[in-house]
mmCIF file of C-alpha atoms in Angstrom:
data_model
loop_
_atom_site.group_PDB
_atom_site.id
_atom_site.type_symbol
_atom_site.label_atom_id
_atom_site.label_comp_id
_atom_site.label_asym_id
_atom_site.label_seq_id
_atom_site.Cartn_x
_atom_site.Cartn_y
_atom_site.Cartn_z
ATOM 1 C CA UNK T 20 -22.220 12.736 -8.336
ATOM 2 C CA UNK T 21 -20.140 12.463 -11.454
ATOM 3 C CA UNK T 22 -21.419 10.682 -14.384
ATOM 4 C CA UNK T 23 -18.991 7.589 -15.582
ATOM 5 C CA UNK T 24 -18.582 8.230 -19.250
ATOM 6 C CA UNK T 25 -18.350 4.908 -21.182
ATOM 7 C CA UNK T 26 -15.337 4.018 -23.227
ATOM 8 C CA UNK T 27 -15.389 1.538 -26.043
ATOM 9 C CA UNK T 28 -12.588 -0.821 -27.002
ATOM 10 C CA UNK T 29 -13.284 -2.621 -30.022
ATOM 11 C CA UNK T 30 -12.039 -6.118 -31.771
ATOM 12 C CA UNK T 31 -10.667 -5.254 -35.337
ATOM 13 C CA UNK T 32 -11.524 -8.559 -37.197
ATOM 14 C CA UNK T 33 -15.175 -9.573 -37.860
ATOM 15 C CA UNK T 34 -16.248 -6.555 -35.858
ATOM 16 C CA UNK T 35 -14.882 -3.600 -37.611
ATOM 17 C CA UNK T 36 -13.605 -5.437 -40.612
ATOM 18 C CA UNK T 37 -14.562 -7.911 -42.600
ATOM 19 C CA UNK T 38 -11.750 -10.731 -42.745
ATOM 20 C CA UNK T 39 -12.881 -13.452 -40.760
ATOM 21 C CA UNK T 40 -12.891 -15.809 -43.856
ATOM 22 C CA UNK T 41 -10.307 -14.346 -45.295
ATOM 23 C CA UNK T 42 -8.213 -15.191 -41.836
ATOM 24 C CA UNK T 43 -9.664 -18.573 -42.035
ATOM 25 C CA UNK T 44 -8.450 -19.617 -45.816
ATOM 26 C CA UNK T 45 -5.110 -18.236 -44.682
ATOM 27 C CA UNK T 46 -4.651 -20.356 -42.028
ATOM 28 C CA UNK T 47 -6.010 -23.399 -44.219
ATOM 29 C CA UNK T 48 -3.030 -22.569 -46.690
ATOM 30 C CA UNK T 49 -0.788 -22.179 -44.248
ATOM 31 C CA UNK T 50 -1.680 -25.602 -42.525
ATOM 32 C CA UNK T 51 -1.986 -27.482 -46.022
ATOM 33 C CA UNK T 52 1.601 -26.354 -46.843
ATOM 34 C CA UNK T 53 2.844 -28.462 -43.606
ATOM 35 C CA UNK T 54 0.456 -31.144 -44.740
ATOM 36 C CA UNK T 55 -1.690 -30.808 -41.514
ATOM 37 C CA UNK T 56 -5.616 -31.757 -42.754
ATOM 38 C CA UNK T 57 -8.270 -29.491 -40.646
ATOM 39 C CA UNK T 58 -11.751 -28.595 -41.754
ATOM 40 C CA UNK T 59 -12.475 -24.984 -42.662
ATOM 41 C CA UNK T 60 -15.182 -24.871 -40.011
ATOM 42 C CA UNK T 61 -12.990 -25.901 -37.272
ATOM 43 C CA UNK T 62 -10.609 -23.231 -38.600
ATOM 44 C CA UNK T 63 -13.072 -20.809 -38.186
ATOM 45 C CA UNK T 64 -14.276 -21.483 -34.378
ATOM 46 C CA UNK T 65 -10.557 -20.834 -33.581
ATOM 47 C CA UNK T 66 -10.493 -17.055 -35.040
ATOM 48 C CA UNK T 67 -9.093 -14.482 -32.139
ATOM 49 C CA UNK T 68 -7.858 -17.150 -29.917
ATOM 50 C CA UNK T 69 -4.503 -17.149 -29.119
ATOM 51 C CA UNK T 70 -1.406 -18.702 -30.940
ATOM 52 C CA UNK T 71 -0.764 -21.009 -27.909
ATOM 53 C CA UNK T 72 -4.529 -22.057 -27.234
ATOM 54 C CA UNK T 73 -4.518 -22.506 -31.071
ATOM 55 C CA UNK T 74 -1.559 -24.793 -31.051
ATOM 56 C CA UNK T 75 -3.234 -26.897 -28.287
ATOM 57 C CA UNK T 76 -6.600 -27.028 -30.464
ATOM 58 C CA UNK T 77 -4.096 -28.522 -33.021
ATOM 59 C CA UNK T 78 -2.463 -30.916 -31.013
ATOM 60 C CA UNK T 79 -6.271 -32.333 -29.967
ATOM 61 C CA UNK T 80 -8.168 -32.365 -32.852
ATOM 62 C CA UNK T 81 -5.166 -33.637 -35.158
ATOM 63 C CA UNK T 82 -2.842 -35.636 -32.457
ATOM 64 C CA UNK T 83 -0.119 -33.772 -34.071
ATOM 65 C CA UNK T 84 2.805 -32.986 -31.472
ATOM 66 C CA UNK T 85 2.999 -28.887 -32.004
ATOM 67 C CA UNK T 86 6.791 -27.704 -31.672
ATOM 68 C CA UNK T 87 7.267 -23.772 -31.316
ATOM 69 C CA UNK T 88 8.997 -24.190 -34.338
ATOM 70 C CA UNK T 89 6.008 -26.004 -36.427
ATOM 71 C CA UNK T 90 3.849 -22.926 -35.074
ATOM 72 C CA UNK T 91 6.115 -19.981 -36.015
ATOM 73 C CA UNK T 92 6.366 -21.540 -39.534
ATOM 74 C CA UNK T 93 2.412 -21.671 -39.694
ATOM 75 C CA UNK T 94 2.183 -18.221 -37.789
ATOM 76 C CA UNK T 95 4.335 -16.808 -40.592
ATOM 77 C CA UNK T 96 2.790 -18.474 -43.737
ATOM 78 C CA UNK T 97 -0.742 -17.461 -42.328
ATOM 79 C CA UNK T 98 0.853 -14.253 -42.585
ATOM 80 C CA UNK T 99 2.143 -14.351 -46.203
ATOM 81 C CA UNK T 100 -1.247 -15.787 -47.242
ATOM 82 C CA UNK T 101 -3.043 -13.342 -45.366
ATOM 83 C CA UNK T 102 -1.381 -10.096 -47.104
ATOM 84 C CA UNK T 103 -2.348 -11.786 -50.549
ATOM 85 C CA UNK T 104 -6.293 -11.410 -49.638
ATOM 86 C CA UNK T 105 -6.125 -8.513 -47.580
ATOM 87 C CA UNK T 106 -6.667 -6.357 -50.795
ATOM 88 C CA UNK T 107 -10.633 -8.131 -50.715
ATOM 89 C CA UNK T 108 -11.023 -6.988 -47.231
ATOM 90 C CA UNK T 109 -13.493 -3.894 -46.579
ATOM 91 C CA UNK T 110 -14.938 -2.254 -43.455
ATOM 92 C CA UNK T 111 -18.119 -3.917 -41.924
ATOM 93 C CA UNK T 112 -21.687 -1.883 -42.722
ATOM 94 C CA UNK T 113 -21.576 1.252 -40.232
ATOM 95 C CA UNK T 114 -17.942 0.593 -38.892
ATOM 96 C CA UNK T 115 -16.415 4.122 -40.057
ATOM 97 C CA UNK T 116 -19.566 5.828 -39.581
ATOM 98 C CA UNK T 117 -19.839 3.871 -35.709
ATOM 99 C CA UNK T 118 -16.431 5.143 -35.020
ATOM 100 C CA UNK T 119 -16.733 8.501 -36.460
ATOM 101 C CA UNK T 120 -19.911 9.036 -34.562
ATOM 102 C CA UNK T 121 -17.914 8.545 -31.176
ATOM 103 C CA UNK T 122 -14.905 10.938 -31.968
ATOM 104 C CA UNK T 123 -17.322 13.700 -32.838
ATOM 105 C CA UNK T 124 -19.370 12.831 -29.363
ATOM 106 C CA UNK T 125 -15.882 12.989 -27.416
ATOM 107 C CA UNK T 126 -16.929 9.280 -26.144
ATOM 108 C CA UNK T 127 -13.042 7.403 -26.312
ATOM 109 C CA UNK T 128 -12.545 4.251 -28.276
ATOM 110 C CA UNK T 129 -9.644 1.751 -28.927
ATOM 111 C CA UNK T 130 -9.192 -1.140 -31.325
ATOM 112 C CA UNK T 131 -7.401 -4.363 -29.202
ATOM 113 C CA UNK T 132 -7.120 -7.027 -32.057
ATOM 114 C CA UNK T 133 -5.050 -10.809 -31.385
ATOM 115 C CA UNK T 134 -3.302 -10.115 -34.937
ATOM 116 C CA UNK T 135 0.098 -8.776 -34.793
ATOM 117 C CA UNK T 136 0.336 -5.471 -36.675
ATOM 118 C CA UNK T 137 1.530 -7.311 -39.996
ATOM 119 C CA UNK T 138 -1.916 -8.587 -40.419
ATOM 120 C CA UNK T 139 -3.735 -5.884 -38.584
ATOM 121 C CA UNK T 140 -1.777 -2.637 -40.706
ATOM 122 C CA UNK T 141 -4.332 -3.575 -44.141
ATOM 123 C CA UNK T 142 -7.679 -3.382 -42.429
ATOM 124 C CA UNK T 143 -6.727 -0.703 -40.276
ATOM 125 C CA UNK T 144 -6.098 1.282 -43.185
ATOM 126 C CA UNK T 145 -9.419 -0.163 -44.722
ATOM 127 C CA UNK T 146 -10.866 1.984 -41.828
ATOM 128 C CA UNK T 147 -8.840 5.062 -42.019
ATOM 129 C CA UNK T 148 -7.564 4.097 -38.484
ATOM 130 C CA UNK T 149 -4.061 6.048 -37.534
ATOM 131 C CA UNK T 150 -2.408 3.830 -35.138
ATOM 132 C CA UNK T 151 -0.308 7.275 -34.063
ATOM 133 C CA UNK T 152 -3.722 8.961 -33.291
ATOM 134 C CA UNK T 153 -5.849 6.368 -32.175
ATOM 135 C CA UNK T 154 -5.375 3.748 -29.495
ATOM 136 C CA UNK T 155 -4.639 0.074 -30.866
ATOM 137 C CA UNK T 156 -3.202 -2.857 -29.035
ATOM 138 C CA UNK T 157 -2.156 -5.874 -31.021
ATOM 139 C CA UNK T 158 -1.083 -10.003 -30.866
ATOM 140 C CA UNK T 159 2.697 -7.599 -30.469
ATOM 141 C CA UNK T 160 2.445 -5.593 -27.353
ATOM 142 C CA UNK T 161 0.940 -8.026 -24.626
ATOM 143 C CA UNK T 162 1.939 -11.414 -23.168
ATOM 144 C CA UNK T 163 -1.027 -13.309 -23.880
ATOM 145 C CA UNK T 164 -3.832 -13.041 -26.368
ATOM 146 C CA UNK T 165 -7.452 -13.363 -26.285
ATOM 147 C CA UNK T 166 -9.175 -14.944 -23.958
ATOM 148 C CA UNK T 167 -6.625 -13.647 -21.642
ATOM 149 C CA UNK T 168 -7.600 -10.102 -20.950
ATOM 150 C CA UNK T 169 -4.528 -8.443 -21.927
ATOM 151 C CA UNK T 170 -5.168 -6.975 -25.107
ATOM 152 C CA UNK T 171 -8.339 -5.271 -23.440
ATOM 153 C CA UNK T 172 -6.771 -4.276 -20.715
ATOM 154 C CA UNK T 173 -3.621 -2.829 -22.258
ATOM 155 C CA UNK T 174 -6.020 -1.127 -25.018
ATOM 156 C CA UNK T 175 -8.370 0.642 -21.298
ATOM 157 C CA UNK T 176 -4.856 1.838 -20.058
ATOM 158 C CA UNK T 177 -4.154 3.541 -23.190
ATOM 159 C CA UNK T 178 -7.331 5.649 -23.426
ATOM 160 C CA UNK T 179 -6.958 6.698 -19.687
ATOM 161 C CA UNK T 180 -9.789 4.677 -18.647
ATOM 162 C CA UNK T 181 -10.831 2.349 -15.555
ATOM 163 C CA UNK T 182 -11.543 -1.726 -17.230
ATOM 164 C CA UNK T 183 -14.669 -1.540 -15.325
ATOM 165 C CA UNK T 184 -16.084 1.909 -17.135
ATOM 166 C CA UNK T 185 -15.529 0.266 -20.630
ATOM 167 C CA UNK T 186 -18.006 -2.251 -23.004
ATOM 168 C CA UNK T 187 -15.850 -4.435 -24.864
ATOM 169 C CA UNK T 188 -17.485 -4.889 -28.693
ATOM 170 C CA UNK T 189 -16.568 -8.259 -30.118
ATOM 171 C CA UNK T 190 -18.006 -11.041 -32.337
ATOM 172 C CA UNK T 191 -16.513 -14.417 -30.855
ATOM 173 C CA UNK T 192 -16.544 -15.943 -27.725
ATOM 174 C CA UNK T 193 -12.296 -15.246 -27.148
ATOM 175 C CA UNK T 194 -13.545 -11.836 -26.972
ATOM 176 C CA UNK T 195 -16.641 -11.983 -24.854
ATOM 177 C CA UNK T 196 -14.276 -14.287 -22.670
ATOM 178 C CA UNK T 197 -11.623 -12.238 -22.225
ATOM 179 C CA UNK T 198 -14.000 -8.915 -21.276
ATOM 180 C CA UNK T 199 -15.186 -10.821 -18.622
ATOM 181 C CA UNK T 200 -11.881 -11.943 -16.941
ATOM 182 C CA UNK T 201 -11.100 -8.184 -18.036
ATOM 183 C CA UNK T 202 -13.764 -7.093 -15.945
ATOM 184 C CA UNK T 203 -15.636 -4.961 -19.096
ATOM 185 C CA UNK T 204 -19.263 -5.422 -19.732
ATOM 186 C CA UNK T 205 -18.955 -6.572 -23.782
ATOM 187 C CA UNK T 206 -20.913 -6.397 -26.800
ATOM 188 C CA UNK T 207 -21.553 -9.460 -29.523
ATOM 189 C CA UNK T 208 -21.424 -9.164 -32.880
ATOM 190 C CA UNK T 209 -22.634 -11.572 -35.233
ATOM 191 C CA UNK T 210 -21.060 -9.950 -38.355
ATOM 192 C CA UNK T 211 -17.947 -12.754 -37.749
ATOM 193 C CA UNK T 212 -20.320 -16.142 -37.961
ATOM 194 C CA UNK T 213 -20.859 -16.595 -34.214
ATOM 195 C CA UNK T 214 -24.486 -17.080 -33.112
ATOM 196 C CA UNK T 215 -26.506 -15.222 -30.578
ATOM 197 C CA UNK T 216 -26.832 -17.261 -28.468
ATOM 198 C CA UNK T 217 -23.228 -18.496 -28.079
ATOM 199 C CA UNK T 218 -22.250 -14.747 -27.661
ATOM 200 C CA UNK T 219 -24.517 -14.578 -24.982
ATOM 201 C CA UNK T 220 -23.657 -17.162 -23.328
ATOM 202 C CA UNK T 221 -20.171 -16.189 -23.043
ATOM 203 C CA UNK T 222 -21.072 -13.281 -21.568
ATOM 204 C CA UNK T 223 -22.715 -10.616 -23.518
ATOM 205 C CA UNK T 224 -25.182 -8.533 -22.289
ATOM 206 C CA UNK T 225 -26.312 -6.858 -25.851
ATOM 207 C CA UNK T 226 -26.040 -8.728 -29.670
ATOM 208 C CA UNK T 227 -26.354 -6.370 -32.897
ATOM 209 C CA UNK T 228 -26.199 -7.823 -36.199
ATOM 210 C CA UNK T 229 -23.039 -5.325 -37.010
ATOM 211 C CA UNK T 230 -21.376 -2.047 -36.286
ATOM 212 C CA UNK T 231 -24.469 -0.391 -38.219
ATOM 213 C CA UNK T 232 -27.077 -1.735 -35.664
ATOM 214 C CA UNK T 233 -24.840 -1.510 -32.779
ATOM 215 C CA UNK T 234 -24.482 2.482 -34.129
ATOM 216 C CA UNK T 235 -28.474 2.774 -34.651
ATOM 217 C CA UNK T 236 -28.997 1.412 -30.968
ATOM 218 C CA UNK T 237 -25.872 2.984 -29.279
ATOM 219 C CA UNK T 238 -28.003 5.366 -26.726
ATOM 220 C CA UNK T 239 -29.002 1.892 -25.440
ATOM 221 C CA UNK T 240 -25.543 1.149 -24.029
ATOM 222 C CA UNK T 241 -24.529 4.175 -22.817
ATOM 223 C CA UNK T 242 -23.217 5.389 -25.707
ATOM 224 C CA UNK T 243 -23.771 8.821 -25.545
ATOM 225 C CA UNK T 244 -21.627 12.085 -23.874
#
């Protein structure tokens, strides 16, 4: 019998990258600048979700009514705000080296981030990632984010690879989520402020600290030719 080789698709931020906060201060400029009051931490529990589920977190936890309009205005200044930090942004401990590590074994890999490619372009070049060389879905190319499985989907399809055959690596619960109505085993994370046990929970089988663990114990999820 043929062995299944294992593929891994990988969030970008808070699992390769390391931008959650800086997401999460963009986002609190872009809602202060429509005069809409939210606390950073609630901010911050709503990183990798979709726009949509995002606007309906607004409409609950403010009682603001969330027009399509209001949201492309925030969606745009998160944006603007965004490409002012990007320049602090750096790769997580052991993220180059993790992905490095699985070209040179031949095991595939794909990034499938919920930020369009205006916010995604900076850290992907923080990783030396070639979008015309290496698989990466983003927020742009599917119909629904995270925790849809779309983007994880969409990113298997690239790479030539059955859903089923591939562990999802993420570090929220929108991505643990969406492996598992993806049909993907997944990885957790904790390098974007989740805990353990919420990422287990969700759904995942394995937690590392950050891409350098996950890369130190990879032989103990099939990561290997």
């Amino acid at each position: 019998m043929d062995r299944i080789n294992t593929a891994f698709l990988f969030d970008l931020d808070g699992t390769l990258i390391d931008s959650v906060y800086q997401h999460v201060l963009a986002w609190q400029e872009a809602l202060d600048h429509e005069g809409i009051e939210l606390s950073v931490w609630r901010i911050h529990r709503k990183i990798g979700m979709s726009g949509g589920l995002f606007a309906n977190m607004l409409l609950r936890e403010t009682g603001l009514a969330i027009s399509p309009e209001l949201l492309e205005r925030l969606r745009r200044r998160h944006a603007e705000a965004f490409r002012g930090l990007a320049g602090r942004v750096r790769p997580l401990p052991g993220a180059q080296e993790l992905l490095s590590h699985l070209t040179a074994a031949g095991i595939p890999w794909a990034i499938a981030t919920s930020g369009r490619i205006e916010t995604a372009r900076s850290g992907l070049e923080a990783l030396g990632v070639d979008p015309d060389q290496v698989p990466v879905v983003t927020r742009d190319q599917v119909k629904y984010a995270k925790p849809d499985p779309d983007l994880f989907l969409a990113a298997a399809e690239r790479l030539g690879v059955a859903i089923e055959t591939a562990i999802v690596v993420g570090d929220s619960v929108w991505d643990i989520l969406a492996a598992r109505r993806a049909r993907a085993l997944s990885i957790g994370l904790l390098s974007g402020g989740y805990g353990q046990d919420e990422l287990e929970r969700a759904g995942a089988f394995r937690v590392y600290e950050d891409p350098a663990s996950l890369l130190e114990h990879l032989d103990e999820v099939g990561g290997r030719r």
